[in-house]
Coordinates of C-alpha atoms in Angstrom, one line a residue:
M1 CA 0.0 0.0 0.0
L2 CA 2.8 2.5 0.8
L3 CA 4.6 1.6 -2.5
I4 CA 1.3 2.2 -4.4
G5 CA 0.7 5.6 -2.5
G6 CA 3.9 6.8 -3.5
V7 CA 6.6 5.9 -1.0
V8 CA 10.0 6.3 -2.4
A9 CA 12.4 5.3 0.1
A10 CA 12.6 4.1 3.8
V11 CA 14.9 5.3 6.5
V12 CA 15.2 3.6 9.9
A13 CA 16.6 6.0 12.5
G14 CA 17.4 4.8 16.1
R15 CA 18.6 1.2 15.4
H16 CA 22.2 1.9 16.6
G17 CA 22.8 -0.1 19.5
E18 CA 24.3 2.7 22.0
D19 CA 21.0 4.5 21.5
K20 CA 18.6 1.9 22.7
G21 CA 19.4 2.3 26.2
T22 CA 17.9 5.7 26.2
A23 CA 15.2 5.7 23.6
T24 CA 11.9 4.7 25.1
K25 CA 9.2 5.6 22.8
T26 CA 9.1 4.4 19.0
V27 CA 7.5 7.1 17.0
R28 CA 6.5 6.3 13.1
G29 CA 6.0 8.8 10.5
V30 CA 5.9 9.4 6.8
I31 CA 8.4 12.2 5.6
G32 CA 8.9 14.1 2.5
S33 CA 12.0 12.9 0.9
E34 CA 14.3 16.2 1.2
K35 CA 14.1 15.5 5.2
A36 CA 15.3 11.8 4.7
D37 CA 19.0 12.5 5.1
F38 CA 18.1 14.7 8.3
F39 CA 16.6 11.6 10.1
A40 CA 19.1 9.3 9.0
D41 CA 21.8 11.6 10.4
P42 CA 23.8 9.4 13.5
D43 CA 23.9 12.5 15.3
V44 CA 20.3 13.3 15.0
V45 CA 19.5 9.8 15.7
K46 CA 21.4 10.5 19.1
A47 CA 19.8 13.6 19.8
L48 CA 16.2 12.3 19.4
A49 CA 17.4 9.1 21.7
A50 CA 18.9 11.4 24.2
K51 CA 15.0 12.8 24.4
G52 CA 13.7 9.4 24.8
Y53 CA 12.6 8.9 21.1
T54 CA 13.5 6.3 18.5
V55 CA 12.0 7.7 15.2
K56 CA 11.2 5.4 12.1
V57 CA 10.3 7.0 9.0
E58 CA 9.4 6.4 5.5
S59 CA 9.5 8.7 2.4
S60 CA 6.9 9.9 0.1
G61 CA 5.9 12.6 -2.0
S62 CA 3.8 15.3 0.1
W63 CA 0.9 15.2 -1.9
A64 CA 1.0 11.4 -2.4
M65 CA 0.8 11.2 1.7
D66 CA -3.0 11.9 1.2
G67 CA -3.3 8.9 -0.6
L68 CA -1.6 6.8 2.1
D69 CA -3.2 4.7 5.0
L70 CA -1.7 6.4 7.8
K71 CA -3.2 4.1 10.5
G72 CA -0.8 3.1 12.8
Y73 CA 1.6 6.2 12.3
D74 CA 2.4 9.1 14.8
F75 CA 3.0 11.9 12.5
A76 CA 3.1 12.9 8.7
F77 CA 5.6 15.7 8.0
P78 CA 5.1 17.1 4.4
G79 CA 7.2 19.8 2.8
S80 CA 4.9 22.4 3.2
Q81 CA 1.6 23.7 5.0
A82 CA -0.8 23.0 2.1
P83 CA -0.6 19.2 2.0
A84 CA -0.2 19.5 5.8
D85 CA -3.6 21.1 6.1
Q86 CA -5.3 18.7 3.9
L87 CA -3.8 15.8 5.9
A88 CA -4.6 17.5 9.1
A89 CA -8.4 17.8 8.1
K90 CA -8.6 14.2 6.9
Y91 CA -7.3 12.9 10.2
H92 CA -8.7 15.5 12.6
A93 CA -5.3 17.0 13.9
Q94 CA -5.4 19.8 16.3
E95 CA -4.4 23.1 15.5
P96 CA -1.7 24.6 15.6
L97 CA 0.4 22.4 13.5
P98 CA 4.2 22.4 14.3
R99 CA 6.3 23.9 11.9
P100 CA 9.7 23.6 13.1
F101 CA 11.7 24.9 9.9
Y102 CA 11.2 26.1 6.4
S103 CA 13.2 26.3 3.3
P104 CA 12.7 28.6 0.3
L105 CA 12.6 27.4 -3.5
V106 CA 15.6 28.1 -5.4
V107 CA 17.0 27.4 -8.9
V108 CA 20.4 25.7 -9.2
A109 CA 22.3 26.2 -12.5
H110 CA 25.7 25.1 -13.9
R111 CA 27.6 28.2 -14.3
S112 CA 27.5 28.1 -18.2
A113 CA 23.7 28.4 -17.9
A114 CA 23.5 31.2 -15.5
D115 CA 26.2 33.4 -17.4
V116 CA 23.9 32.9 -20.5
L117 CA 20.7 33.9 -18.5
A118 CA 22.6 37.0 -17.1
A119 CA 23.7 38.0 -20.6
N120 CA 20.1 37.7 -21.7
G121 CA 18.4 40.0 -18.9
L122 CA 16.8 36.8 -17.5
A123 CA 19.1 36.7 -14.2
V124 CA 21.2 39.0 -12.1
L125 CA 24.6 37.6 -10.8
D126 CA 25.9 38.9 -7.5
G127 CA 29.2 37.0 -7.7
Q128 CA 30.8 33.6 -9.0
H129 CA 28.1 31.4 -7.5
R130 CA 25.1 33.3 -6.5
G131 CA 22.2 35.2 -8.6
T132 CA 18.8 36.3 -8.9
L133 CA 16.3 34.8 -11.2
K134 CA 13.9 37.3 -13.0
T135 CA 11.0 35.4 -12.7
G136 CA 8.8 37.7 -15.1
A137 CA 11.4 37.7 -17.6
Y138 CA 11.8 33.8 -17.2
L139 CA 8.1 33.1 -17.8
D140 CA 8.0 35.5 -20.7
A141 CA 10.8 33.5 -22.4
V142 CA 8.5 30.3 -21.7
R143 CA 5.3 31.8 -23.1
A144 CA 7.6 32.5 -26.2
D145 CA 9.0 29.1 -26.6
R146 CA 12.4 30.5 -26.7
T147 CA 15.2 28.0 -27.0
W148 CA 19.1 28.3 -25.6
Q149 CA 20.0 28.6 -29.1
Q150 CA 18.3 32.1 -29.3
L151 CA 20.0 33.2 -26.4
K152 CA 23.2 35.4 -26.8
G153 CA 26.2 33.1 -25.8
A154 CA 24.7 29.9 -25.9
T155 CA 26.1 28.8 -28.7
A156 CA 29.5 28.5 -27.0
H157 CA 28.4 26.1 -24.9
G158 CA 27.2 22.8 -26.5
E159 CA 25.3 21.5 -23.5
L160 CA 23.0 24.4 -23.7
T161 CA 20.6 23.5 -26.4
G162 CA 16.7 22.8 -26.9
T163 CA 14.0 24.5 -25.3
L164 CA 14.8 26.8 -22.3
Y165 CA 13.2 25.3 -19.2
I166 CA 13.5 24.5 -15.3
T167 CA 13.2 20.8 -14.2
S168 CA 10.9 20.3 -11.3
T169 CA 9.1 17.4 -9.7
D170 CA 5.5 16.1 -10.5
P171 CA 3.1 18.7 -8.8
E172 CA 0.5 16.0 -8.5
T173 CA 2.6 14.1 -5.9
S174 CA 5.6 16.3 -4.9
N175 CA 5.4 19.5 -3.1
S176 CA 8.1 21.2 -4.7
G177 CA 6.7 20.9 -8.0
A178 CA 3.3 22.3 -6.8
L179 CA 4.9 25.1 -5.3
Y180 CA 6.7 25.9 -8.6
L181 CA 3.1 26.3 -10.0
A182 CA 2.1 28.4 -7.0
D183 CA 5.0 30.7 -7.5
A184 CA 4.6 31.0 -11.3
S185 CA 0.9 31.3 -11.3
Y186 CA 1.4 34.3 -8.6
V187 CA 3.7 36.0 -10.9
A188 CA 1.5 35.1 -14.1
N189 CA -1.5 36.7 -12.2
G190 CA -0.3 40.1 -11.7
G191 CA 1.2 39.5 -8.1
K192 CA -2.0 38.1 -6.8
V193 CA -2.6 34.8 -5.4
V194 CA -4.7 32.5 -7.7
A195 CA -8.0 32.1 -6.0
S196 CA -10.7 31.6 -8.3
T197 CA -11.9 29.6 -11.4
A198 CA -10.9 32.3 -13.7
D199 CA -7.7 32.9 -12.3
V200 CA -7.1 29.2 -12.9
G201 CA -7.9 29.0 -16.3
R202 CA -6.3 32.2 -17.2
T203 CA -3.0 31.0 -15.9
A204 CA -3.3 27.4 -16.9
P205 CA -1.7 27.4 -20.4
L206 CA 1.5 29.0 -19.1
L207 CA 1.4 26.4 -16.1
R208 CA 0.7 23.7 -18.7
K209 CA 3.8 24.7 -20.7
L210 CA 6.0 24.6 -17.5
V211 CA 5.2 21.1 -17.1
S212 CA 4.8 19.6 -20.6
V213 CA 8.3 20.7 -21.7
Q214 CA 9.9 18.4 -18.9
G215 CA 8.4 15.0 -20.1
A216 CA 8.3 12.4 -17.6
Q217 CA 8.9 14.0 -14.1
Q218 CA 10.3 12.6 -10.9
S219 CA 8.2 12.2 -7.7
S220 CA 11.0 13.1 -5.5
S221 CA 13.1 16.5 -4.9
D222 CA 15.7 14.2 -3.5
S223 CA 16.1 12.2 -7.0
V224 CA 16.1 15.6 -8.9
F225 CA 18.6 17.1 -6.7
R226 CA 20.9 14.0 -6.9
D227 CA 20.8 13.7 -10.6
F228 CA 21.7 17.7 -10.8
V229 CA 24.9 17.1 -8.5
S230 CA 26.0 14.1 -10.5
G231 CA 25.9 16.3 -13.7
A232 CA 22.8 14.4 -15.2
G233 CA 19.9 16.0 -17.0
N234 CA 18.8 19.7 -17.5
P235 CA 21.0 22.8 -16.7
L236 CA 18.5 24.5 -14.6
V237 CA 16.8 22.6 -11.5
L238 CA 14.3 23.8 -9.2
M239 CA 14.8 22.5 -5.6
Y240 CA 14.7 23.5 -2.0
E241 CA 17.5 25.6 -0.6
S242 CA 18.1 23.2 2.3
Q243 CA 19.4 20.4 -0.2
I244 CA 21.9 22.8 -1.6
A245 CA 22.7 24.3 1.6
S246 CA 23.3 21.0 3.4
L247 CA 25.8 20.0 0.6
L248 CA 27.5 23.5 0.9
I249 CA 27.5 23.6 4.7
Q250 CA 28.9 19.8 5.1
Q251 CA 31.3 20.1 2.0
H252 CA 31.9 24.0 1.5
T253 CA 32.4 24.3 -2.1
A254 CA 30.5 23.0 -5.3
N255 CA 32.7 24.6 -8.4
D256 CA 30.2 24.4 -11.4
L257 CA 27.3 25.8 -9.5
V258 CA 25.3 29.0 -9.2
V259 CA 22.1 29.0 -6.9
L260 CA 19.8 31.4 -8.3
Y261 CA 17.0 33.0 -5.9
P262 CA 13.7 33.5 -7.9
D263 CA 13.1 37.6 -7.2
T264 CA 9.6 36.0 -6.3
T265 CA 9.7 32.4 -4.8
V266 CA 7.8 30.5 -2.2
N267 CA 8.8 29.3 1.2
S268 CA 8.4 25.6 2.0
D269 CA 7.1 25.5 5.4
H270 CA 7.8 22.0 6.5
T271 CA 4.8 21.2 8.7
V272 CA 4.2 18.1 11.1
V273 CA 0.8 16.8 11.3
P274 CA 0.4 15.0 14.5
L275 CA -1.8 12.0 14.4
D276 CA -1.4 11.3 18.1
A277 CA 0.0 12.6 21.2
N278 CA 3.7 11.2 20.6
G279 CA 3.4 12.7 17.0
R280 CA 2.8 16.4 18.4
A281 CA 5.5 15.9 21.1
L282 CA 8.0 14.8 18.5
G283 CA 6.9 17.9 16.1
E284 CA 7.3 20.5 19.0
L285 CA 10.7 19.0 19.9
L286 CA 12.1 19.5 16.4
G287 CA 11.2 23.1 16.6
T288 CA 12.5 23.9 20.1
D289 CA 15.3 21.4 21.1
P290 CA 18.8 23.7 20.6
A291 CA 20.7 20.5 19.5
L292 CA 17.8 19.4 17.1
R293 CA 17.5 22.9 15.5
K294 CA 21.2 23.2 15.1
L295 CA 21.3 20.0 13.3
A296 CA 18.5 21.0 11.3
V297 CA 20.6 24.1 10.0
R298 CA 23.4 21.7 9.2
H299 CA 20.9 20.2 7.0
G300 CA 20.1 23.3 5.4
F301 CA 17.0 24.0 6.8
R302 CA 16.2 27.6 8.3
P303 CA 14.6 27.4 11.8
Q304 CA 11.4 29.2 12.6
G305 CA 11.9 32.4 14.7
D306 CA 15.7 32.9 14.6
A307 CA 17.3 33.8 11.2
A308 CA 20.7 34.1 12.9
E309 CA 21.1 30.5 13.6
F310 CA 21.1 29.9 10.0
V311 CA 23.2 33.1 9.1
S312 CA 25.8 31.6 11.5
A313 CA 26.0 28.2 10.3
A314 CA 26.1 29.2 6.4
V315 CA 28.8 32.1 7.0
G316 CA 31.2 29.9 5.1
V317 CA 29.4 29.4 2.0
S318 CA 27.9 33.1 1.9
G319 CA 29.2 33.2 -1.7
Y320 CA 26.4 30.7 -2.7
L321 CA 23.7 31.4 -0.4
N322 CA 21.5 34.8 0.0
Q323 CA 21.5 34.1 3.9
N324 CA 19.0 37.3 4.5
L325 CA 16.8 36.5 1.5
T326 CA 17.7 40.1 0.4
G327 CA 15.7 41.4 -2.5
V328 CA 13.2 38.1 -2.6
R329 CA 9.7 38.6 -2.4
Q330 CA 7.5 35.8 -0.8
A331 CA 4.5 34.8 -3.0
P332 CA 1.6 33.3 -1.0
V333 CA 0.3 29.8 -1.8
P334 CA -3.1 29.2 -3.2
T335 CA -5.6 27.0 -1.0
S336 CA -5.1 23.5 -1.3
Q337 CA -8.5 23.0 -3.4
V338 CA -7.1 25.8 -5.9
L339 CA -3.6 24.2 -5.8
H340 CA -5.0 20.7 -6.9
E341 CA -7.1 22.3 -9.7
M342 CA -4.0 24.1 -11.1
T343 CA -1.9 20.9 -10.9
R344 CA -4.6 18.9 -13.0
R345 CA -4.9 21.6 -15.4
A346 CA -1.1 21.9 -15.5
R347 CA -0.8 18.1 -16.5
G348 CA -3.5 18.3 -19.0

């Protein structure tokens, strides 16, 4: 049943022998794949065990969680508030829902691609490894079916061919893919959140182009991220800032990489849906325990309520990250019902 529902990986935390003596409660959950490395981190396992928890998790696309049978689970942990709200309504979870950390969406690019975008007014580079994607200009290029070959300077780079597009995940199952459409629809709708049938119809042709040009899409942001890091696939990829920040904070370098922050983006509020008291206690612990907050930052997440924690941890890689999100506008996300209709129309 879990495989049918979209589970793509399984991670078990707390099986190390040295932790069994302190962990007293076993808590089971379904998480977005972007958090799998966090829960698999031995230091996270130890920090949870020190508080009396063994946490066992399985990964799923955030929107695919709604199709799972969560009986016997203590919590669900999708990648943003919209799928969390849907799950909370379905399972009658008590509000407020814990939101321990968040991450903005970014576009990662190979250096050659970033240079060409900047030369054609689609991006502004702040240095060798960081810049801003001009969302409106990019969407205009998509509407016009622009190709890399039509952009000044692209012919010098043999890998830049074909239609210009950003790779994202499947918006029907994955949170980051759905938030990509939320962001694009907000800009396309004149800086207003899509809230009506008319708004959906007006933005649908553009959203369909954003999705259809990609062909088959993956259901996991973790898979898309690993493909990019390995050098495979498209030179422009949408992902969570936490994914690239984790790589940089732990390895401190990524030579052929530019992080582009869309000038209008969406924050992914990683939200815990408690299915019982143990799930709520764990969700609150993730947001309040100093050791766990520090470990969340190590994995690239921005803890709620204290921007300084992330800025301090990322000081060594500030050439890649916009630590204070300067010049980045946050777009609101449509309701779950509207977002589902947008993704349905975008998928055709």
